[in-house]
Short mmCIF file of C-alpha atoms in Angstrom, two decimals:
data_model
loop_
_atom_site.label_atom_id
_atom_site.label_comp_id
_atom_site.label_asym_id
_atom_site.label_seq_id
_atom_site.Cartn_x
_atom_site.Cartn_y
_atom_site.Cartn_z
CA UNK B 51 0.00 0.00 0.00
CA UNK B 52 1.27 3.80 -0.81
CA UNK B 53 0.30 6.59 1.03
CA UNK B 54 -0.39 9.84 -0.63
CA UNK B 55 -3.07 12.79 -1.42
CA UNK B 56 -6.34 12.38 -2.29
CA UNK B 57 -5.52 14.11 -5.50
CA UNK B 58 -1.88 13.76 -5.01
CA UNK B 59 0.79 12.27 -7.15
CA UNK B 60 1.76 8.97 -7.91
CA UNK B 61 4.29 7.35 -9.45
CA UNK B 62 4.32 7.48 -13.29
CA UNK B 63 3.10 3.88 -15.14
CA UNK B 64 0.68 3.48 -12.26
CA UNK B 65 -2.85 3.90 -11.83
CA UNK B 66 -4.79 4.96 -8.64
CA UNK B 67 -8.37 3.48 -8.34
CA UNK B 68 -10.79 3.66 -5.48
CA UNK B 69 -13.72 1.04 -5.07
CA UNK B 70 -17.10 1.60 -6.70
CA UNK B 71 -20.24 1.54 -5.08
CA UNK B 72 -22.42 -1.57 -5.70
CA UNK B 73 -25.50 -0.78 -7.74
CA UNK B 74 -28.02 -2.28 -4.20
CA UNK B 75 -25.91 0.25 -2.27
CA UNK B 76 -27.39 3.62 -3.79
CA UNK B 77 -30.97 4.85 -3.04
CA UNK B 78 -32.21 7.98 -4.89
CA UNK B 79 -35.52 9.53 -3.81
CA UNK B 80 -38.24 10.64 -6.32
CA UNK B 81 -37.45 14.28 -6.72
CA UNK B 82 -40.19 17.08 -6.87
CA UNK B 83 -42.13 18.61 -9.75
CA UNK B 84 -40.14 21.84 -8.98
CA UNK B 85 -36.87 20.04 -8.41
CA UNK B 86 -36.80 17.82 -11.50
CA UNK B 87 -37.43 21.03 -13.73
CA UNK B 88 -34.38 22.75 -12.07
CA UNK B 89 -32.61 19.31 -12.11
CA UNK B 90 -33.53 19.39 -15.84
CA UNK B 91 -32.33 23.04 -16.70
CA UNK B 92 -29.05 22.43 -15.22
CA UNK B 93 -28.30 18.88 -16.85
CA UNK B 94 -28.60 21.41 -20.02
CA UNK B 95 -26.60 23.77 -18.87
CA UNK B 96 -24.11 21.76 -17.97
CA UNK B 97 -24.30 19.97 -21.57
CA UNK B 98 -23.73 23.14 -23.04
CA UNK B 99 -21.14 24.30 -21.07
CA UNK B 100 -19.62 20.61 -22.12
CA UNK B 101 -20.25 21.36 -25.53
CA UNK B 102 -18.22 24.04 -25.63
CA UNK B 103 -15.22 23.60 -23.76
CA UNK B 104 -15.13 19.99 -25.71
CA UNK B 105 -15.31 22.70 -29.14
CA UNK B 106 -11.66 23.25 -28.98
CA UNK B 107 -10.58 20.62 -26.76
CA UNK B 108 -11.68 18.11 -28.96
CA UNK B 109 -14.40 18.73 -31.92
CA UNK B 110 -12.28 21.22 -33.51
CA UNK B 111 -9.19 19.07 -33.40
CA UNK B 112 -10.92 15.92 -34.89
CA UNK B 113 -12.15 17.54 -37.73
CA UNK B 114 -8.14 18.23 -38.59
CA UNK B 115 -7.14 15.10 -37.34
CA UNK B 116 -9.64 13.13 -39.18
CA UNK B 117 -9.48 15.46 -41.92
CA UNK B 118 -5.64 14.64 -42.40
CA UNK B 119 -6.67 11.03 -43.20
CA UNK B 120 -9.87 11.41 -45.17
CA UNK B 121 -7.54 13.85 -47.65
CA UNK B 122 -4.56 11.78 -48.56
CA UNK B 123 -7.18 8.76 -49.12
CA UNK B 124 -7.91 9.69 -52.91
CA UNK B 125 -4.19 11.05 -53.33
CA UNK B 126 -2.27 8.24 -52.01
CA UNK B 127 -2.55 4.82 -54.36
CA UNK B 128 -2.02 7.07 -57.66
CA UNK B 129 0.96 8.99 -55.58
CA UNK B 130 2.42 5.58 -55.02
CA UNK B 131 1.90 4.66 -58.68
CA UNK B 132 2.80 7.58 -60.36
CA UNK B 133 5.80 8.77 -58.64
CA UNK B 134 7.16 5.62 -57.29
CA UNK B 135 5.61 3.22 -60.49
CA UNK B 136 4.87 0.57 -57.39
CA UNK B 137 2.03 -1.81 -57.60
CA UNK B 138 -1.04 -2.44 -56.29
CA UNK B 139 0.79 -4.49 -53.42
CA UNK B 140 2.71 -1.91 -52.27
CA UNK B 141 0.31 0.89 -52.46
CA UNK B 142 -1.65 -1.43 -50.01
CA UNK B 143 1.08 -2.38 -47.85
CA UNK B 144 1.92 1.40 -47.59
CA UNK B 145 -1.66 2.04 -46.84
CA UNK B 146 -1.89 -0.35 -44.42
CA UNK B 147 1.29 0.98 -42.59
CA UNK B 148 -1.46 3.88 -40.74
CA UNK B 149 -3.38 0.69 -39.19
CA UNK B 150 0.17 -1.05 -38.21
CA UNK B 151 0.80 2.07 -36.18
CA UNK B 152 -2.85 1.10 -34.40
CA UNK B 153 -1.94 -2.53 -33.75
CA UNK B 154 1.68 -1.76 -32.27
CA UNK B 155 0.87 1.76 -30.30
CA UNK B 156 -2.65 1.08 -28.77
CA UNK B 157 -1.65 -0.50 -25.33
CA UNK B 158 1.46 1.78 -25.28
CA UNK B 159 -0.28 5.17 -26.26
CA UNK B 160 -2.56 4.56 -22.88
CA UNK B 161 0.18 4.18 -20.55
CA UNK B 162 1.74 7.34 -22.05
CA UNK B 163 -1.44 9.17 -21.31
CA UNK B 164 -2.15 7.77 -17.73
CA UNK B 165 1.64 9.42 -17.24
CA UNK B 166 1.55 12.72 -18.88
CA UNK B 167 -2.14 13.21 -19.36
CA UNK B 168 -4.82 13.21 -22.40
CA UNK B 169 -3.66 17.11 -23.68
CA UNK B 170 0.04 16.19 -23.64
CA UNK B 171 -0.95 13.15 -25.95
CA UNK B 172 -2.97 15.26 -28.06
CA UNK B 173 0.34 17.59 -28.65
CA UNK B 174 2.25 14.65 -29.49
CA UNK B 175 -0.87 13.79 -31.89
CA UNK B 176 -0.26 17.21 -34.14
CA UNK B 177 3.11 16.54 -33.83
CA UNK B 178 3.54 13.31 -35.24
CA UNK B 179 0.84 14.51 -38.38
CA UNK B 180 3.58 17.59 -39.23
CA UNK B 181 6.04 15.02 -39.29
CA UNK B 182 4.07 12.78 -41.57
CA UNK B 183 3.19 14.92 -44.18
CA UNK B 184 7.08 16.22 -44.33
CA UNK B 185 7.95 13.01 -44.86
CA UNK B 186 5.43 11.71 -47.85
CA UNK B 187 6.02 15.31 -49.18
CA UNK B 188 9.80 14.87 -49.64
CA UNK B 189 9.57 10.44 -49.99
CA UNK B 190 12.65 9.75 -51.68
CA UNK B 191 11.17 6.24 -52.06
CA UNK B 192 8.59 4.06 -51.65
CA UNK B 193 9.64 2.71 -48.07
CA UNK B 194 9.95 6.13 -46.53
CA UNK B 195 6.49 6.82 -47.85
CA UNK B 196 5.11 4.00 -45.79
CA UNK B 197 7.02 5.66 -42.65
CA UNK B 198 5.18 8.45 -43.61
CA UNK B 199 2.14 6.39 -43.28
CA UNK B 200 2.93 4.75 -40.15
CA UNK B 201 3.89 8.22 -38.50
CA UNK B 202 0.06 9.60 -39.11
CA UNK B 203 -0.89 5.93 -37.70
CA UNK B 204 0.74 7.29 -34.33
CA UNK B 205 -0.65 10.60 -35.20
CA UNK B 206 -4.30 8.76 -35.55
CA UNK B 207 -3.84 6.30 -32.12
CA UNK B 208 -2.76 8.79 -30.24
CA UNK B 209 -6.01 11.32 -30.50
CA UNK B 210 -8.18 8.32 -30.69
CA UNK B 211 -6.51 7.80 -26.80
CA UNK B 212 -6.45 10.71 -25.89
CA UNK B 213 -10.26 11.45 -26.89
CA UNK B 214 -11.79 8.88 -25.90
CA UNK B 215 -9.70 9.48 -22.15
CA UNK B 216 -11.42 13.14 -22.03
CA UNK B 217 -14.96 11.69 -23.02
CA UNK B 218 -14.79 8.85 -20.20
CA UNK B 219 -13.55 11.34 -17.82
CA UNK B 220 -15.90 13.70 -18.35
CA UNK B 221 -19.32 12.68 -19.53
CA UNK B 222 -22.07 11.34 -17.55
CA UNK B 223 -25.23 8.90 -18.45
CA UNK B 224 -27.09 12.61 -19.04
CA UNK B 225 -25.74 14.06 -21.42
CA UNK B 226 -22.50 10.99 -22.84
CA UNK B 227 -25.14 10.11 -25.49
CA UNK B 228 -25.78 13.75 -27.55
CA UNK B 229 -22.05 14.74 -27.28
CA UNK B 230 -20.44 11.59 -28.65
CA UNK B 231 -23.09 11.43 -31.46
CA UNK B 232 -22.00 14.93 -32.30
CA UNK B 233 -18.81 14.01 -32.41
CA UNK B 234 -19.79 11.22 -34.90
CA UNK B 235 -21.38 13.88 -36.66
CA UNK B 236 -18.34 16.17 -36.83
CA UNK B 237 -16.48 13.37 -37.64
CA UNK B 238 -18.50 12.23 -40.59
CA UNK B 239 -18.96 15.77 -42.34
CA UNK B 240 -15.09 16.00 -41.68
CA UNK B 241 -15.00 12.65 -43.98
CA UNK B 242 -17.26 14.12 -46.69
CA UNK B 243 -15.47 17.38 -47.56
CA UNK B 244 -11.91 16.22 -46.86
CA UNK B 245 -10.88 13.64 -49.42
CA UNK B 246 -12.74 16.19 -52.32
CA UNK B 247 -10.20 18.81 -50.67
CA UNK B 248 -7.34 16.84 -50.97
CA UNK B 249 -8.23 15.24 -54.69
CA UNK B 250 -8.64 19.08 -55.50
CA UNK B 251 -5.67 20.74 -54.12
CA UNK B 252 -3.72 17.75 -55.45
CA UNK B 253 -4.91 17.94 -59.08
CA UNK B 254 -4.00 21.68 -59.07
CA UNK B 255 -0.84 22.17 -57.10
CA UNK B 256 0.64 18.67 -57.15
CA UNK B 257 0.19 15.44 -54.87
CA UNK B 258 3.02 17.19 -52.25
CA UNK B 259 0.20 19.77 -51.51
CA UNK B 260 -2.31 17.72 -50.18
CA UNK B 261 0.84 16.28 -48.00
CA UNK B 262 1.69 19.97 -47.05
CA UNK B 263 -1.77 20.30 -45.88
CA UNK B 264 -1.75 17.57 -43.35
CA UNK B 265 1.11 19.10 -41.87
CA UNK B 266 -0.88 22.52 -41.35
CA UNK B 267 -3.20 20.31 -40.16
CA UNK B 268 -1.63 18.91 -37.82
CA UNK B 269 0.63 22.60 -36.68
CA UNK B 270 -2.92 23.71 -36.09
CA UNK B 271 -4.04 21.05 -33.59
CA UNK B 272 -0.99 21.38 -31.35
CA UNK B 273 -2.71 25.38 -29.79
CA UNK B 274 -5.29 23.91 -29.11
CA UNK B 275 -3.94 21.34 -26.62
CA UNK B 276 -1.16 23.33 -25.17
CA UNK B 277 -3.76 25.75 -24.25
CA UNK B 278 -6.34 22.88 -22.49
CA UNK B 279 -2.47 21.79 -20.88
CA UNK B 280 -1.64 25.08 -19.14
CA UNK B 281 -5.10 25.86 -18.19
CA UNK B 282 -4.95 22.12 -16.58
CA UNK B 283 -1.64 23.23 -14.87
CA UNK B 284 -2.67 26.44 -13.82
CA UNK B 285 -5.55 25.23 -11.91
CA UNK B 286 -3.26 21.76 -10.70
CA UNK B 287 -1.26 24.52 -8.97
CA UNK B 288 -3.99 26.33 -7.24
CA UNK B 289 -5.82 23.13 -6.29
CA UNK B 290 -2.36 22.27 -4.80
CA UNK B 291 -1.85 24.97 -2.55
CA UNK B 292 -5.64 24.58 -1.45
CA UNK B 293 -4.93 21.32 0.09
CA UNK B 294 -1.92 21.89 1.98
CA UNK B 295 -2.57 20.99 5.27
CA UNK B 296 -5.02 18.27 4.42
CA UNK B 297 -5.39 14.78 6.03
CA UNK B 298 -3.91 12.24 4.19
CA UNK B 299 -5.48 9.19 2.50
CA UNK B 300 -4.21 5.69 1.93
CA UNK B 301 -4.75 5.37 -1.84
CA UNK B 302 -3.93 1.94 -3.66
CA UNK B 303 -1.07 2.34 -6.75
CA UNK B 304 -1.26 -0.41 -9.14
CA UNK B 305 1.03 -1.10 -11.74
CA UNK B 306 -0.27 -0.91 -15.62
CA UNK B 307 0.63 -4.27 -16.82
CA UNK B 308 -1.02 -5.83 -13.43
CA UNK B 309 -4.48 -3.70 -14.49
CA UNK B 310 -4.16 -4.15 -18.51
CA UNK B 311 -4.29 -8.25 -16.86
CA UNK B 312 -6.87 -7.70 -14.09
CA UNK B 313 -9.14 -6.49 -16.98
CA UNK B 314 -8.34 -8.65 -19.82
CA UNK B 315 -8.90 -11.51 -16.89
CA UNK B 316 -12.32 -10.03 -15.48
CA UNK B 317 -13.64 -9.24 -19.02
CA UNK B 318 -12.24 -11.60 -21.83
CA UNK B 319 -15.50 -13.23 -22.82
CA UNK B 320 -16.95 -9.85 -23.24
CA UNK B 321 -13.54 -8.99 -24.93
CA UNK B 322 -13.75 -11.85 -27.56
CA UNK B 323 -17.71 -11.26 -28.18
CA UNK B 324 -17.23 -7.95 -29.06
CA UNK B 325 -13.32 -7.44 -30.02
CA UNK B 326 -13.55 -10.08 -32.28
CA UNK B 327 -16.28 -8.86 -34.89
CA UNK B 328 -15.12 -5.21 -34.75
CA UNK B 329 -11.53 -6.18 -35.43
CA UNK B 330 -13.14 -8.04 -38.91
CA UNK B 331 -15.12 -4.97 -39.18
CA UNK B 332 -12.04 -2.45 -39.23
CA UNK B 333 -10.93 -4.37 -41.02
CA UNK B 334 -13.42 -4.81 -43.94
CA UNK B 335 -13.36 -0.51 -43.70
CA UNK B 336 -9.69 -0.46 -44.15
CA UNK B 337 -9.63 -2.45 -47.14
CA UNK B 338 -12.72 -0.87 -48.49
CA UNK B 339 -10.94 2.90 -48.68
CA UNK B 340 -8.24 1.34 -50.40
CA UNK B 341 -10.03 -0.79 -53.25
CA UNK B 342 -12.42 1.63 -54.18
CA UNK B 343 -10.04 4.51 -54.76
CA UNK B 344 -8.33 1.65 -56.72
CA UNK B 345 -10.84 0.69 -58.66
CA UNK B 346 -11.69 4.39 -59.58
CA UNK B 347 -8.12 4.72 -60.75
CA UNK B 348 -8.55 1.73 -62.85
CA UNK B 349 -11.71 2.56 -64.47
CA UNK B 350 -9.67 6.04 -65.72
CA UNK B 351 -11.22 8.71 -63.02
CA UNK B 352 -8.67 11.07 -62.53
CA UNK B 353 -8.31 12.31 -58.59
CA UNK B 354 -10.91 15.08 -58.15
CA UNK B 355 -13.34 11.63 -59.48
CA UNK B 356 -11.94 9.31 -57.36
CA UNK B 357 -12.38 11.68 -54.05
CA UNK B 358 -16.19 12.14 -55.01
CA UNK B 359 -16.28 8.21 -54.58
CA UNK B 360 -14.75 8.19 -51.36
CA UNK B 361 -16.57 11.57 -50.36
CA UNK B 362 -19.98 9.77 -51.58
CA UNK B 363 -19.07 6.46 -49.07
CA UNK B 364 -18.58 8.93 -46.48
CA UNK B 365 -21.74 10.45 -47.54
CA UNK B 366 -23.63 7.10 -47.35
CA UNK B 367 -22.05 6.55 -43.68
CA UNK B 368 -23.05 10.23 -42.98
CA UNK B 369 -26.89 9.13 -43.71
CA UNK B 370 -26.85 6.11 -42.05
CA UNK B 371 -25.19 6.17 -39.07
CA UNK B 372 -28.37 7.19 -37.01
CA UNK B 373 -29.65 4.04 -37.95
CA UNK B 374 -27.42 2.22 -35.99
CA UNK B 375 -28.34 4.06 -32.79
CA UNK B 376 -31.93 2.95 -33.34
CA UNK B 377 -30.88 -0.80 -34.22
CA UNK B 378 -29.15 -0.79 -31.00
CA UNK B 379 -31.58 0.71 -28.82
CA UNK B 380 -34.17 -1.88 -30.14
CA UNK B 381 -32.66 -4.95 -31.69
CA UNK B 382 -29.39 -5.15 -30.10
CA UNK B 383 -25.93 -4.74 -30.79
CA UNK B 384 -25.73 -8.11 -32.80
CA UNK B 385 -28.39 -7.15 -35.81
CA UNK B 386 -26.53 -3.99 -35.76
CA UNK B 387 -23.10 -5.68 -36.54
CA UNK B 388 -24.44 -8.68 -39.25
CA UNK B 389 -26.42 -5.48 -40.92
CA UNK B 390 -22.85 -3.65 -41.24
CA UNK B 391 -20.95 -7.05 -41.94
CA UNK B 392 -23.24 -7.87 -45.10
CA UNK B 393 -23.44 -4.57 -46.51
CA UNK B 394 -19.60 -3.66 -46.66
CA UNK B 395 -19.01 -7.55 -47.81
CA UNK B 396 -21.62 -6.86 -50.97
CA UNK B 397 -20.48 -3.69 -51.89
CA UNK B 398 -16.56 -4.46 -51.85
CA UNK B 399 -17.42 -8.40 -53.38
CA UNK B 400 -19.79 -6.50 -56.50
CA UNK B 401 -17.04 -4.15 -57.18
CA UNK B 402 -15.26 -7.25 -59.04
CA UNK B 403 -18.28 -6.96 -61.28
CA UNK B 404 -18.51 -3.48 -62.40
CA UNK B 405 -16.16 -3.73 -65.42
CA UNK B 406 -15.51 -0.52 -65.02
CA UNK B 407 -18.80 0.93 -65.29
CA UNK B 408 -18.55 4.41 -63.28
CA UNK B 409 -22.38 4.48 -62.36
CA UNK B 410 -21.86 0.90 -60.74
CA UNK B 411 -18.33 2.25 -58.60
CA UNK B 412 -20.51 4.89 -57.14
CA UNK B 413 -23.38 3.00 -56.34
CA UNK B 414 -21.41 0.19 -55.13
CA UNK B 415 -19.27 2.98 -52.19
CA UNK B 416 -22.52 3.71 -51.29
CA UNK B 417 -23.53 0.62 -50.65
CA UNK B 418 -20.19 0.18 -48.56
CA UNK B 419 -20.50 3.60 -46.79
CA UNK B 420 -23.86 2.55 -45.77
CA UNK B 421 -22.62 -0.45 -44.11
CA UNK B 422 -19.93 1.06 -41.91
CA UNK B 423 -22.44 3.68 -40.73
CA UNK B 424 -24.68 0.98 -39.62
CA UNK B 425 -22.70 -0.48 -37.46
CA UNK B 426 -21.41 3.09 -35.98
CA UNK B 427 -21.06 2.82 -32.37
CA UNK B 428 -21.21 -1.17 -31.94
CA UNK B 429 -17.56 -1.27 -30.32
CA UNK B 430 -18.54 1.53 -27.53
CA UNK B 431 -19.31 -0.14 -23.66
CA UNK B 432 -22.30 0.11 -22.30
CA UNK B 433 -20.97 1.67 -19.25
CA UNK B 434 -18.49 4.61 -18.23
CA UNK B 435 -14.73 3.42 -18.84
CA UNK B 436 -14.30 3.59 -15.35
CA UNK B 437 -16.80 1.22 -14.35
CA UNK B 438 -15.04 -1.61 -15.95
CA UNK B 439 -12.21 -0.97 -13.96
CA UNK B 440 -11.02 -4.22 -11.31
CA UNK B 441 -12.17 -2.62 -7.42
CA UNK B 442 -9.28 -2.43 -5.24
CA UNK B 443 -8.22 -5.15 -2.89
#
């Protein structure tokens, strides 16, 4: 056992937990008439207020963030071919490089954050997206353009950490549902316009300008975190020299390997069930970006064409993805997930049968896009982050 502050340090790599209270344990009376409307008007308040200090915390950020990767999509397998005369196996195993990033940096992005905190991973988020698009701008080769690749992977891992860290940390049962739905929103628009930006700027200045771009990009997101960061500081420091003189607390510190096992351990069925068909999932929407913008190249659209295929999948997601909520809410999570499964399976298995036939590519991304927005949301818990957390012993 350590002994520290209630909201004291402790050792970096370590996480401090505190026991939950059962569900039988909490009584809540039936508030007033009066009471509930008050309760009511303040639950919205305090959404708002939410709203906005997530605007530039987060929203604002993951429309750059996601933007960066929704951009280079229609730019990227013609860059590849064009410039470096590679294949169609190498522009995929350069594309795939951003979801290697995922698979290697997942486990290790979240003990980064538990040390320095979710705003310090956000800087090193716009960091790492500067350095990407330096390095695909000035790719000497093939190889260093799938660094490239696997640098905006880090970029991408790391904000997906560090977002979903301020959402669990932050939202409650009132109000968790309307502000991560508009961040699927913002999200989704941010997929529409981006890749028709990119294809643009890339057809008129040159493929290094959409890469030039994701470097603004990400330049722009690192303000916005430093300034969340020394706000957080600022008022660490005044909370600090409020509680001098306080009584002290014994507080359990447990390692992040021993807690990465307690909850594999408490929750692998749960872990399988659901891991398992939104890995194949991801998976199916990794490899759908990739073939379509190949098969537009193929069938002789130039790049502002083959971003208005990816924009129109986006689109289709866009559209769809309140459907899911609904499927969710009244079928269940598993209709949800076969729904998604068949539709991006149909759409990327018919696009061996279009022969080229432009009307068919288009209707065939929608068909895709409308699958992954079905099955938007089927990976979140049903609970707070926290909940899911071993108690302490």
């Amino acid at each position: 056992m350590a002994r520290g502050r209630a909201e004291g340090d402790h050792p970096k790599g370590s996480v401090k937990y505190q026991q939950l209270p059962s569900a039988s344990s909490l009584s809540v009376e039936a508030p007033e008439e009066v009471g509930a409307t008050a309760g009511s008007a303040d639950a919205k308040k305090g959404t708002l207020q939410l709203m906005l200090s997530f605007a530039t915390q987060v929203y604002l950020p993951s429309i750059l963030v996601f933007g960066c990767s929704g951009m280079v999509l229609p730019v990227l397998p013609d860059y590849a071919r064009e410039v470096f005369f590679a294949n169609d196996a190498y522009s995929g195993a350069v594309m795939s490089c951003l979801s290697l990033a995922g698979v290697l940096l997942d486990i290790p992005m979240a003990s980064f954050l538990s040390s320095y905190g979710a705003d310090l991973t956000g800087i090193f988020s716009g960091a790492m997206l500067v350095l990407s698009g330096i390095a695909a701008a000035l790719a000497p080769t093939i190889w260093v353009l799938g660094v490239s690749r696997f640098l905006h992977g880090c970029a991408h891992t790391s904000w997906l950490t560090s977002r979903t860290f301020i959402f669990s940390s932050k939202l409650y049962e009132s109000n968790r549902g309307r502000l991560i739905s508009l961040l699927g929103g913002i999200q989704r628009v941010s997929n529409f316009f981006m890749p028709l930006l990119g294809s643009f700027v890339s057809l008129r200045a040159g493929y290094t300008s959409a890469f030039v771009l994701v470097s603004v990009f990400g330049a722009l997101v690192v303000p916005f975190q430093l300034a969340h960061y020394l706000r957080r500081k600022h008022g660490a420091k005044g909370e600090e020299k409020g509680s001098q003189g306080g009584e002290e607390e014994e507080v359990e510190v447990v390692g992040q390997g021993t807690l990465l096992l307690e909850i594999i351990k408490d929750n692998w069925p749960e872990l399988m069930l659901t891991g398992g068909p939104c890995l194949v999932l991801n998976m199916l929407r990794q490899a759908r970006d990739f073939l379509f913008a190949l098969a537009g190249l193929d069938a002789g659209f130039d790049q502002l064409h083959v971003g208005q295929i990816i924009a129109t999948m986006y689109l289709s997601d866009f559209i769809c993805f309140p459907v899911s909520g609904i499927m969710i809410d009244r079928l269940g999570r598993k209709y949800s997930l076969v729904s998604s499964l068949s539709l991006i399976s149909l759409g990327c298995l018919l696009l061996a049968f279009t022969s080229g036939s432009k009307v068919l590519i288009f209707l065939f991304a929608s068909m895709a896009g409308a699958g992954s927005g079905v099955g938007a949301g089927i990976g979140a818990p049903d609970q707070p982050l926290s909940v899911r957390f071993p108690r302490s012993r």
